[in-house]
mmCIF file of C-alpha atoms in Angstrom:
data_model
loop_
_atom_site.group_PDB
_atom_site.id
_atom_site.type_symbol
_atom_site.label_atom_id
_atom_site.label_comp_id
_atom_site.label_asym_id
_atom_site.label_seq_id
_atom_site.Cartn_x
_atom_site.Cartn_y
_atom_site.Cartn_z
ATOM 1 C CA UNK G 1 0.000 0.000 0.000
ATOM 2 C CA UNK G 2 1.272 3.401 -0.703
ATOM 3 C CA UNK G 3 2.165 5.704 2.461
ATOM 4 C CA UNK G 4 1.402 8.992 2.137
ATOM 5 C CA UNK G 5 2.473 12.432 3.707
ATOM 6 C CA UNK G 6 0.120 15.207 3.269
ATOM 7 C CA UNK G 7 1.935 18.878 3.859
ATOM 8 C CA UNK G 8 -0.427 21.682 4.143
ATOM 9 C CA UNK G 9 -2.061 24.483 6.588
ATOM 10 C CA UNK G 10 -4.770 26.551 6.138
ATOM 11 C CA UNK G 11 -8.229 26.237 5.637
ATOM 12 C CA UNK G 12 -8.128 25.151 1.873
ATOM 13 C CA UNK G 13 -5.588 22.547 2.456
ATOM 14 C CA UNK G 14 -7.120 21.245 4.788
ATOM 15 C CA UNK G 15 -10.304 21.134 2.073
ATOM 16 C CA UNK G 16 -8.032 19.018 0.191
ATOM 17 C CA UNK G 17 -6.710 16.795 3.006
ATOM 18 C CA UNK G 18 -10.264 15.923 3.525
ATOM 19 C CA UNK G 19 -11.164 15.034 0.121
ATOM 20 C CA UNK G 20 -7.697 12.816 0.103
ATOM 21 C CA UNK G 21 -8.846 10.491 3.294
ATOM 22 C CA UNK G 22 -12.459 10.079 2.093
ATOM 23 C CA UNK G 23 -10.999 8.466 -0.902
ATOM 24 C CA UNK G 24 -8.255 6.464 0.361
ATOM 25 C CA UNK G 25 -7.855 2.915 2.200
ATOM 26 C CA UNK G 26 -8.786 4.798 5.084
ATOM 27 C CA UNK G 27 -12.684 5.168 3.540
ATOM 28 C CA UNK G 28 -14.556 2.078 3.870
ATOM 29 C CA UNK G 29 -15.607 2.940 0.437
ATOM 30 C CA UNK G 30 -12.213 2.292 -1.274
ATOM 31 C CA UNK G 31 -10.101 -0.653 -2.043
ATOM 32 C CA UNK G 32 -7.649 -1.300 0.551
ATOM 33 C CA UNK G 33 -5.085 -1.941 -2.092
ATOM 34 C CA UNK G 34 -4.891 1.743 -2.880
ATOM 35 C CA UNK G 35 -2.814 4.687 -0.097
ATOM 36 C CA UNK G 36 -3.146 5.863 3.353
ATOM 37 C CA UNK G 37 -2.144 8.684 4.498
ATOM 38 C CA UNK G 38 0.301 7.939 7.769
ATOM 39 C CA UNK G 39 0.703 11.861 8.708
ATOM 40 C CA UNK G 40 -0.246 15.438 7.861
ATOM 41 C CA UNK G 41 3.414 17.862 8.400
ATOM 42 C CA UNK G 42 2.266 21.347 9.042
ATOM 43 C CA UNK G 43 2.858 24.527 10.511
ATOM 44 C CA UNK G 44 3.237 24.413 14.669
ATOM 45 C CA UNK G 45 0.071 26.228 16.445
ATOM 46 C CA UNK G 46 -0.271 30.102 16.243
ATOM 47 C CA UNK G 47 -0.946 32.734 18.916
ATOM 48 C CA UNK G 48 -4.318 34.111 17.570
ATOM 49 C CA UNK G 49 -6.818 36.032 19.287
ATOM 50 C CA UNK G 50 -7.060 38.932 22.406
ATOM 51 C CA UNK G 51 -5.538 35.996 24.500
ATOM 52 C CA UNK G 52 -2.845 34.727 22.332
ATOM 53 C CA UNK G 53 -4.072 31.158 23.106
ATOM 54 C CA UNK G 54 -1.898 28.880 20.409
ATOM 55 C CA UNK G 55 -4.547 27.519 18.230
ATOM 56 C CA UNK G 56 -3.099 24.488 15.771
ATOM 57 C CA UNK G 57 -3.465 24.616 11.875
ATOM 58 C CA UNK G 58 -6.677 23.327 9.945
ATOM 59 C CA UNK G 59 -4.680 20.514 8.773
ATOM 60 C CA UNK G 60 -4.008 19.774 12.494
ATOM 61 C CA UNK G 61 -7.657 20.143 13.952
ATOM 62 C CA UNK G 62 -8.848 18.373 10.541
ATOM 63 C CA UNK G 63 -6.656 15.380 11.168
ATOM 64 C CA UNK G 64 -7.544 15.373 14.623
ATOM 65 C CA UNK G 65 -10.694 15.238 13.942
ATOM 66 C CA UNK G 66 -10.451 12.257 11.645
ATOM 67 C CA UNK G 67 -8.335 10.212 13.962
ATOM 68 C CA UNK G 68 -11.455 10.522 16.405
ATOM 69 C CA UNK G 69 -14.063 10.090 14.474
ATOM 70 C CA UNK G 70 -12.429 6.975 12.480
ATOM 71 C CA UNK G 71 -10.276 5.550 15.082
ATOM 72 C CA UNK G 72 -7.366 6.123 12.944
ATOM 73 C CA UNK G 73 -3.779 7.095 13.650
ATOM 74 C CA UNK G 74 -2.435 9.937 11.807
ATOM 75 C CA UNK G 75 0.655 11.385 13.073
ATOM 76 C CA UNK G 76 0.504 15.295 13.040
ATOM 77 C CA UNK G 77 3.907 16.870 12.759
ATOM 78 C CA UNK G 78 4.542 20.289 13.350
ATOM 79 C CA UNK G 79 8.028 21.226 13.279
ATOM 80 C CA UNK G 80 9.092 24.694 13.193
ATOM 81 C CA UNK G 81 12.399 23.733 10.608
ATOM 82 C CA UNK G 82 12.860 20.500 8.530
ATOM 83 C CA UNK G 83 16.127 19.996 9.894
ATOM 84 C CA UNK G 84 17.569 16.241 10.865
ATOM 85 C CA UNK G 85 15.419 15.976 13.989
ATOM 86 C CA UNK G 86 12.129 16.613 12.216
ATOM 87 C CA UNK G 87 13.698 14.874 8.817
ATOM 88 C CA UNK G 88 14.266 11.353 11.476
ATOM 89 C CA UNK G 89 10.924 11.561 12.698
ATOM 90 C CA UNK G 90 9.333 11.612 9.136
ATOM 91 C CA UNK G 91 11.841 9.000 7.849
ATOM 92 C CA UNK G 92 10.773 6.603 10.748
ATOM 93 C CA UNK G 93 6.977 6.462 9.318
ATOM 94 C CA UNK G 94 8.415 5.509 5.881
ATOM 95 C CA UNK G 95 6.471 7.267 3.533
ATOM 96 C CA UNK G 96 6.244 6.588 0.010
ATOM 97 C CA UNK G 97 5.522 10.268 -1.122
ATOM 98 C CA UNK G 98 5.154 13.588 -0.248
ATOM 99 C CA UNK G 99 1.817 15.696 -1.622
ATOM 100 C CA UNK G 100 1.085 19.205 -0.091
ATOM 101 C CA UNK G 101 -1.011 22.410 -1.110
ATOM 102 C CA UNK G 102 0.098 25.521 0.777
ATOM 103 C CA UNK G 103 2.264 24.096 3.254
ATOM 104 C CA UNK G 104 4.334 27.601 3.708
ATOM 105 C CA UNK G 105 7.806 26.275 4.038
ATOM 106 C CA UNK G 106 10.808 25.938 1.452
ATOM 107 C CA UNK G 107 12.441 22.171 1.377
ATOM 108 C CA UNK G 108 15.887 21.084 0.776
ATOM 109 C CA UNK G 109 17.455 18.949 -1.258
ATOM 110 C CA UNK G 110 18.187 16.577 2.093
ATOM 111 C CA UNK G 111 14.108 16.897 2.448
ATOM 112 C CA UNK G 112 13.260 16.180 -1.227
ATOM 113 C CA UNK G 113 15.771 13.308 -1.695
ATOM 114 C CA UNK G 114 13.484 11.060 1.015
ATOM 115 C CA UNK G 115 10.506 10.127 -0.511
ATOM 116 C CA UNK G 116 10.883 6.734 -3.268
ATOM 117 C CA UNK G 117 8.168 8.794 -5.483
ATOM 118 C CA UNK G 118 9.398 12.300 -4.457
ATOM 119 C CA UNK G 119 7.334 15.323 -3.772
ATOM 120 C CA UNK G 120 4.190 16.728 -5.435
ATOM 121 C CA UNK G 121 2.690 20.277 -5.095
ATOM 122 C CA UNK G 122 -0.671 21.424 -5.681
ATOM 123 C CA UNK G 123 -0.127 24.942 -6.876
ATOM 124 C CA UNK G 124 -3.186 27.369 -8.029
ATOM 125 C CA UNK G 125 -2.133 28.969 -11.067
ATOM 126 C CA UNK G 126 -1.128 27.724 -14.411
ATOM 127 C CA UNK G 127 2.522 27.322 -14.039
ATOM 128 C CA UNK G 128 5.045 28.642 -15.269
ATOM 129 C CA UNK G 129 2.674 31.985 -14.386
ATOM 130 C CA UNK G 130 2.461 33.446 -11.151
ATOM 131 C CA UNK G 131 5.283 31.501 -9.242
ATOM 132 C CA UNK G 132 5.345 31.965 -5.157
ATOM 133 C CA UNK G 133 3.281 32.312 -2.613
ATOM 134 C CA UNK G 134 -0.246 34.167 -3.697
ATOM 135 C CA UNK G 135 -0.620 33.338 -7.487
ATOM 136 C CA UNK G 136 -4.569 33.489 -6.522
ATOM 137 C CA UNK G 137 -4.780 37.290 -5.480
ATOM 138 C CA UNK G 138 -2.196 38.028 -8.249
ATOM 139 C CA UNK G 139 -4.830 36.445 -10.954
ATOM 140 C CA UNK G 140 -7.944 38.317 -9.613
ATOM 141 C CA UNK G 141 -5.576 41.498 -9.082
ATOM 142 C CA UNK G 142 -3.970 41.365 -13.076
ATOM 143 C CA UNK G 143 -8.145 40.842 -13.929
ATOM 144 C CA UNK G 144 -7.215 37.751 -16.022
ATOM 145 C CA UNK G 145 -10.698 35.704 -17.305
ATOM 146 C CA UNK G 146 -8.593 32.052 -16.706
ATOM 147 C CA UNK G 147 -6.191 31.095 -14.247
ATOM 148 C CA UNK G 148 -6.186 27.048 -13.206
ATOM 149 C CA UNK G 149 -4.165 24.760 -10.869
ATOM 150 C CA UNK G 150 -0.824 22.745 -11.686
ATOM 151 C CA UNK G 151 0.412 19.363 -10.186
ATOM 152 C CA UNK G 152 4.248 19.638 -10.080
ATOM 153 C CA UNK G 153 7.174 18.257 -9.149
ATOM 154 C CA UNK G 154 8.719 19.981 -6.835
ATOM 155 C CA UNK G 155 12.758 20.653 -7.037
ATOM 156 C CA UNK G 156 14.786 23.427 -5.186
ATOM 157 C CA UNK G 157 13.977 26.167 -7.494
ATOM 158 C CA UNK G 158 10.530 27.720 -6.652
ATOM 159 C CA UNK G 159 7.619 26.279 -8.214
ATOM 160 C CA UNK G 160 9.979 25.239 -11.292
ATOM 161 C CA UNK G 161 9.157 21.452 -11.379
ATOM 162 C CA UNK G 162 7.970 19.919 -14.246
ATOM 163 C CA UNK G 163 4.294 20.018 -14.571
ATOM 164 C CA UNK G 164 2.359 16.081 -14.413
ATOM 165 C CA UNK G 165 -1.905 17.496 -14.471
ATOM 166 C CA UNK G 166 -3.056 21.408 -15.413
ATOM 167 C CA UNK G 167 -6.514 22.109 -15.286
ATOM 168 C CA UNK G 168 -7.913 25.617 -16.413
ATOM 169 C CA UNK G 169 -10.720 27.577 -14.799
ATOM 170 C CA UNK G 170 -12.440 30.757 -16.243
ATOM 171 C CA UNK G 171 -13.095 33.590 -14.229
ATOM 172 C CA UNK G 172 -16.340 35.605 -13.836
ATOM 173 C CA UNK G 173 -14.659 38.713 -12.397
ATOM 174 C CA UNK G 174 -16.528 38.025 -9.494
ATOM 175 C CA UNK G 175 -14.394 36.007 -7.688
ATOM 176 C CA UNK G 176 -12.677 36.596 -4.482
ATOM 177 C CA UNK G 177 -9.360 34.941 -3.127
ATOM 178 C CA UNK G 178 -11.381 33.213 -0.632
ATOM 179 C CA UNK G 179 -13.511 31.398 -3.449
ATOM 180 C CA UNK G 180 -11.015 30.526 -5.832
ATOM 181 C CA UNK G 181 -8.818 28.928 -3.480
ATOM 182 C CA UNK G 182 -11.699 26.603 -2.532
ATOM 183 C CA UNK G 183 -11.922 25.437 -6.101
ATOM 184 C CA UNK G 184 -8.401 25.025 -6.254
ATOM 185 C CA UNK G 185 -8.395 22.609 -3.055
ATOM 186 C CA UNK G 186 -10.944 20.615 -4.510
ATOM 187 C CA UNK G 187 -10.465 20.301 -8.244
ATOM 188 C CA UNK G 188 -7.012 19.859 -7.196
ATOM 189 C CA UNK G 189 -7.683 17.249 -4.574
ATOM 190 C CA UNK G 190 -9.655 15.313 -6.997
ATOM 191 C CA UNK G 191 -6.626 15.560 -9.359
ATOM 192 C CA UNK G 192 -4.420 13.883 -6.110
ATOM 193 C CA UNK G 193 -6.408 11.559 -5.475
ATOM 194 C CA UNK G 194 -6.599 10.393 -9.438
ATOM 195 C CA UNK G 195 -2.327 10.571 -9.195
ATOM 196 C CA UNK G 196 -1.917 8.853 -5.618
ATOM 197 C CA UNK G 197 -4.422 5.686 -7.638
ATOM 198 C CA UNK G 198 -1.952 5.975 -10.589
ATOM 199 C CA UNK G 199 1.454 5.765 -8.104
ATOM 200 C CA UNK G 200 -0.229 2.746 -6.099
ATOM 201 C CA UNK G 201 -1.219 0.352 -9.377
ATOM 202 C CA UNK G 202 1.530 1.527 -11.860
ATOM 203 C CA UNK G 203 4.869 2.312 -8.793
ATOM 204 C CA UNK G 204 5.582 5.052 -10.652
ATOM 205 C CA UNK G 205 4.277 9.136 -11.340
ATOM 206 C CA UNK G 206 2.253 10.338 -14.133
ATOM 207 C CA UNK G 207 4.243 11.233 -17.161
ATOM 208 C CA UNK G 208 5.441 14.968 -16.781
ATOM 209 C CA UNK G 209 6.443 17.846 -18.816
ATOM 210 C CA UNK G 210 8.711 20.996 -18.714
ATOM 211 C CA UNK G 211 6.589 24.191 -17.908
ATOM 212 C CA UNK G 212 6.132 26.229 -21.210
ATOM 213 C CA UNK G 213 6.123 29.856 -21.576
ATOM 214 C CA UNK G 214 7.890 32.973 -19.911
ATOM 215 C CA UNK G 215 7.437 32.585 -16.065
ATOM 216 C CA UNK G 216 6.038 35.333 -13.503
ATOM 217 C CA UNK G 217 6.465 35.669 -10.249
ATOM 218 C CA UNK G 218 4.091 36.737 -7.370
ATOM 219 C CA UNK G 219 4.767 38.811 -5.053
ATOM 220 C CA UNK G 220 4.218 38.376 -0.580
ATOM 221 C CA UNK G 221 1.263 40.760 -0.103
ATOM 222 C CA UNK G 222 1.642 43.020 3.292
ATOM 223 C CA UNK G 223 -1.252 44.125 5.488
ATOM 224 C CA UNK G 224 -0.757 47.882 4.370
ATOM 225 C CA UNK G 225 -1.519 46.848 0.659
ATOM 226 C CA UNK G 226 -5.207 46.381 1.482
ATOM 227 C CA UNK G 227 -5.212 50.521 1.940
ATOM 228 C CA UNK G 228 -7.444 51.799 -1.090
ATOM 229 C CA UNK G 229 -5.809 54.289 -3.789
ATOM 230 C CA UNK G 230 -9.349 56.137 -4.577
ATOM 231 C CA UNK G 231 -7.562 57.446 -7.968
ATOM 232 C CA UNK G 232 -7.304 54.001 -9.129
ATOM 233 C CA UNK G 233 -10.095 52.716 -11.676
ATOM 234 C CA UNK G 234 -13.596 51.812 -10.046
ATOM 235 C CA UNK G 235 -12.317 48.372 -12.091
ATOM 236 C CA UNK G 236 -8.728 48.003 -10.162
ATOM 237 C CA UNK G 237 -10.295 48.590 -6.680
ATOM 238 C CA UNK G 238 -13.136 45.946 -7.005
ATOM 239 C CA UNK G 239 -9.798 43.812 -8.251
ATOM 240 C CA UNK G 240 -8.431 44.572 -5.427
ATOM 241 C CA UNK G 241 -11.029 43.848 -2.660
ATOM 242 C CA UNK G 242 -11.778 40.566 -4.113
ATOM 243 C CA UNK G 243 -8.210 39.528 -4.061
ATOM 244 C CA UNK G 244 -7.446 41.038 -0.314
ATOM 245 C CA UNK G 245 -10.990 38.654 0.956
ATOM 246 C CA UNK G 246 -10.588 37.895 3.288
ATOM 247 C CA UNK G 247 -6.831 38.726 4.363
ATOM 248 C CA UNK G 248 -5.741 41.769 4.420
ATOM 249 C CA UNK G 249 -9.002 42.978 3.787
ATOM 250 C CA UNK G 250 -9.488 46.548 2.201
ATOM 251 C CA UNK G 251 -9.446 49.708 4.234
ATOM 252 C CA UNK G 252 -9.944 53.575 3.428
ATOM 253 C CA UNK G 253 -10.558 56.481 6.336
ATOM 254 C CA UNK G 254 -13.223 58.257 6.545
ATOM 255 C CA UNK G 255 -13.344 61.442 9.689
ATOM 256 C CA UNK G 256 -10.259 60.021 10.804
ATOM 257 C CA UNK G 257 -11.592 56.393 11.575
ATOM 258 C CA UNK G 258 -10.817 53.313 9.357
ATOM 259 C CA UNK G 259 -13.647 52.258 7.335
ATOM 260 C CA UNK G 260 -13.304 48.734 6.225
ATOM 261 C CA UNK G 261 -14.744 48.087 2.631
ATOM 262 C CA UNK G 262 -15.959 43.945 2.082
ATOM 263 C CA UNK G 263 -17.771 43.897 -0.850
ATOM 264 C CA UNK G 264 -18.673 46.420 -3.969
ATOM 265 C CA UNK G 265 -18.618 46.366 -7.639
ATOM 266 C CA UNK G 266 -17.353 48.371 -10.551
ATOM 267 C CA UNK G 267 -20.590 50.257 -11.414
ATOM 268 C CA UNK G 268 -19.748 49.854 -15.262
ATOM 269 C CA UNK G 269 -20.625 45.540 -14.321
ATOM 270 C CA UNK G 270 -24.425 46.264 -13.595
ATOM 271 C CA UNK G 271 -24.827 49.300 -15.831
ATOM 272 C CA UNK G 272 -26.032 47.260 -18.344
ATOM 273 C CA UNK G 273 -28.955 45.824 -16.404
ATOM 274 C CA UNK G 274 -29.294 49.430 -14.274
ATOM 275 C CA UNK G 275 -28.768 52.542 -17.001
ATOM 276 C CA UNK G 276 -29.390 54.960 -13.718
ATOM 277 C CA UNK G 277 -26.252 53.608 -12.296
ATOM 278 C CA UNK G 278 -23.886 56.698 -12.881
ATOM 279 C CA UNK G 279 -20.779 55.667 -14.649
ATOM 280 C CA UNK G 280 -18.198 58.713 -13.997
ATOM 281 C CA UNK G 281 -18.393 62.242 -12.920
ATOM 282 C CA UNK G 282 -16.127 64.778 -12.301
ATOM 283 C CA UNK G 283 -16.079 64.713 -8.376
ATOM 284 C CA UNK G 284 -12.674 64.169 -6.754
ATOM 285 C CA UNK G 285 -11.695 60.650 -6.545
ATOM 286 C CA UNK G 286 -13.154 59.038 -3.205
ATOM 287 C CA UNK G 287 -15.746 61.335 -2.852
ATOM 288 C CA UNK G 288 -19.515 59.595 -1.832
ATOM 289 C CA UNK G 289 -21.642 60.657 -4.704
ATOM 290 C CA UNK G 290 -25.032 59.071 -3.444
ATOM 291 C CA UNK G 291 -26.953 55.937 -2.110
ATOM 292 C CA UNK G 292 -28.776 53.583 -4.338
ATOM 293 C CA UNK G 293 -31.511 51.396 -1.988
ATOM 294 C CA UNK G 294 -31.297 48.898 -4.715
ATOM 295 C CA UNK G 295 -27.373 48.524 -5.652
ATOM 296 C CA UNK G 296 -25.221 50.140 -3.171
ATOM 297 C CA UNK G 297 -23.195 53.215 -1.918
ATOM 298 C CA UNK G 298 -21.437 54.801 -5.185
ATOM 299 C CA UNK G 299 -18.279 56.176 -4.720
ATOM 300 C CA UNK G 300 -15.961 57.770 -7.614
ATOM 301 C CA UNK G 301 -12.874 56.470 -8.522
ATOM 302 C CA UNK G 302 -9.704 57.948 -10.636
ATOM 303 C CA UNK G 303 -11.967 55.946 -13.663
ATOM 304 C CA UNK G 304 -15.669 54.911 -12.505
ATOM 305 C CA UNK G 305 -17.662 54.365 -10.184
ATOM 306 C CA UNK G 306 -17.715 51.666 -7.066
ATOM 307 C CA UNK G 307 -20.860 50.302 -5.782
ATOM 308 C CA UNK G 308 -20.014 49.572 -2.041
ATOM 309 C CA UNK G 309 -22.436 47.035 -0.223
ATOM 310 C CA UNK G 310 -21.164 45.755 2.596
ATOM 311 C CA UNK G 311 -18.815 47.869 5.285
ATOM 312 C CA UNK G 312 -17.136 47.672 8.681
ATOM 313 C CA UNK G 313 -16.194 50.357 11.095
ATOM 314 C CA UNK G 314 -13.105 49.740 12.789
ATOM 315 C CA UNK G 315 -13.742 47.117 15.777
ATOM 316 C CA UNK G 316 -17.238 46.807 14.797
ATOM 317 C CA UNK G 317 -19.764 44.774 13.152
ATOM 318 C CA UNK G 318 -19.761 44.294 9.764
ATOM 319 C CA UNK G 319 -22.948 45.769 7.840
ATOM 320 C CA UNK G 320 -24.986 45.659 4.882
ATOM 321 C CA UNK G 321 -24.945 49.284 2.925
ATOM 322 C CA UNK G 322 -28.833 49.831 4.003
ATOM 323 C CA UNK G 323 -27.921 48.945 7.605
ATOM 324 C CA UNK G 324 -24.747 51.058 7.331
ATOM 325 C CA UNK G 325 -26.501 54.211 5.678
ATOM 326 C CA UNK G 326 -28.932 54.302 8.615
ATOM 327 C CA UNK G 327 -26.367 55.474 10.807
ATOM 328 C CA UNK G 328 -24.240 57.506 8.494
ATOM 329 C CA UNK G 329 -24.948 60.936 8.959
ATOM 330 C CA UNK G 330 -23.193 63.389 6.594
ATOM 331 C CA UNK G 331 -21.515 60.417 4.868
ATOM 332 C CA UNK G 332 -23.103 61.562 1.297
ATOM 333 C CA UNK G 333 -20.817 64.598 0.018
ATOM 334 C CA UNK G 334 -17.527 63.140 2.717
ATOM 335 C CA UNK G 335 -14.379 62.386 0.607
ATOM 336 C CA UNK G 336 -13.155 58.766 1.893
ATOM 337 C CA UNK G 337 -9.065 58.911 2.209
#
């Protein structure tokens, strides 16, 4: 039977993981001639929170959860380095192969070298574009109508590996980071599971193939680049809130206190169902033209119009634009900064 180490953290790996177990030996729905996974390797727990309590990864608390619920043994390993202490403890559960989706840590050759079928990475772009860590913002930021998910080998050089499964994906313009992840983790995880069947029958990895074109890179996104530039386009700024959702978020002032903007629209994307939608005017960029009961709060941009609908007030509730407006005295006519 194939052994298998899963590497991942967040909430869409952990997606993924899920979708992995359900269809391997571990499901009673499976052959057990197929792979088990024998640990999850992710990041060690995190202070969140006012009380800095160290909460454990969603790969962690998802494992932990299976091990409960199915009786089942799955070592979780968090170890801050992959250095010869950690590297022992994963040699001495002898796994076959090494698949992870946003595990968050670079491996050496000393790591690569151990696994008989060597190590696989779910990445969400269409490699060799958008290389590193957030090729899904960078895709919803650059506006492009298709982005996908690669299966790669990995080797030292980020995100270089030869590719073994692409699949594409159109985009609406309506997605937001948080979404297409999702559909990353589990189109991808379907495409792991069809690869980890493939390893256990044939003993060896798909067929692979060089990545073709000119590569781009992505680049770390800070907290401080959720802040909104009002003299950008109405069409760069809803870019830019749906790749920032839901971390950083996007932010803008308003009488000196943060205002917190979660959802809007480019006006020009409903002006074709709404012709009294106002397009452009000449009022300075940021400045809060009116309130539409039906589509939002409109807001001018450098180019356009944004339809806000949902805010948040700094260490308050989030709130629908009707529920926000019903509190917002003199906000009609204020210039957001």
């Amino acid at each position: 039977m194939l052994r298998v180490l899963y590497g991942g953290s967040p909430a869409a790996s952990a997606k993924t993981l899920e979708l992995i177990l359900k269809d391997s030996a571990m499901s009673s729905s499976v052959p057990s001639e197929a792979y088990k996974i024998v640990a999850v390797l992710t990041n060690p727990p995190s202070a969140k929170g006012r009380h800095k309590e160290l909460i454990p990864t969603e790969v962690a608390q998802y494992a932990e959860i299976w091990n409960r619920a199915r009786g089942d043994d799955i070592k979780i390993l968090t170890p801050e380095h992959l250095k010869e202490e950690a590297r022992k403890e994963i040699s001495a559960i002898q796994p076959d192969i090494f698949v992870c989706f946003a595990y968050g840590h670079i491996l050496g050759p000393k790591f690569l070298s151990m696994f008989k079928y060597g190590v696989v990475n779910l990445h969400p772009s269409l490699l060799p574009k958008y290389r590193g860590a957030t090729p899904v913002p960078a895709a919803i930021l650059n506006q492009d109508t298709e982005t996908g998910f690669s299966l790669q080998k990995m080797v030292l050089g980020i995100d270089e590996g030869d590719v073994l499964y692409e699949e594409r994906m159109g985009l609406t313009g309506t997605e937001t980071a948080e979404l297409l992840l999702g559909k990353a983790a589990l189109f991808g995880g379907i495409a792991i599971t069809t690869l980890l069947r493939h390893v256990a029958k044939e003993g060896v990895l798909p067929p692979s193939k060089p990545q073709e074109g000119t590569p781009s890179y992505c680049s770390t996104i800070k907290k401080e680049d959720g802040r909104i530039n009002w003299s950008d386009s109405a069409l760069q700024i809803d870019a830019q809130i749906r790749a920032y959702t839901p971390w950083p978020g996007c932010y803008t002032s308003s009488g000196g206190m943060q205002l917190r903007i979660l959802k809007a629209a480019a006006a020009s994307k409903v002006a074709s169902q709404d012709s009294s939608i106002t397009q452009n005017t000449g009022a300075v960029p940021g400045t809060v033209l009116s309130y539409s009961k039906q589509r939002g709060i409109l807001v001018q941009t450098g180019d356009g119009v944004l339809l806000v609908t949902e805010l948040q007030w700094q260490a308050k509730k989030a709130m629908d634009y009707k529920s926000f407006m019903n509190g917002a005295r003199n906000f009609i006519g204020s210039v957001l900064e």
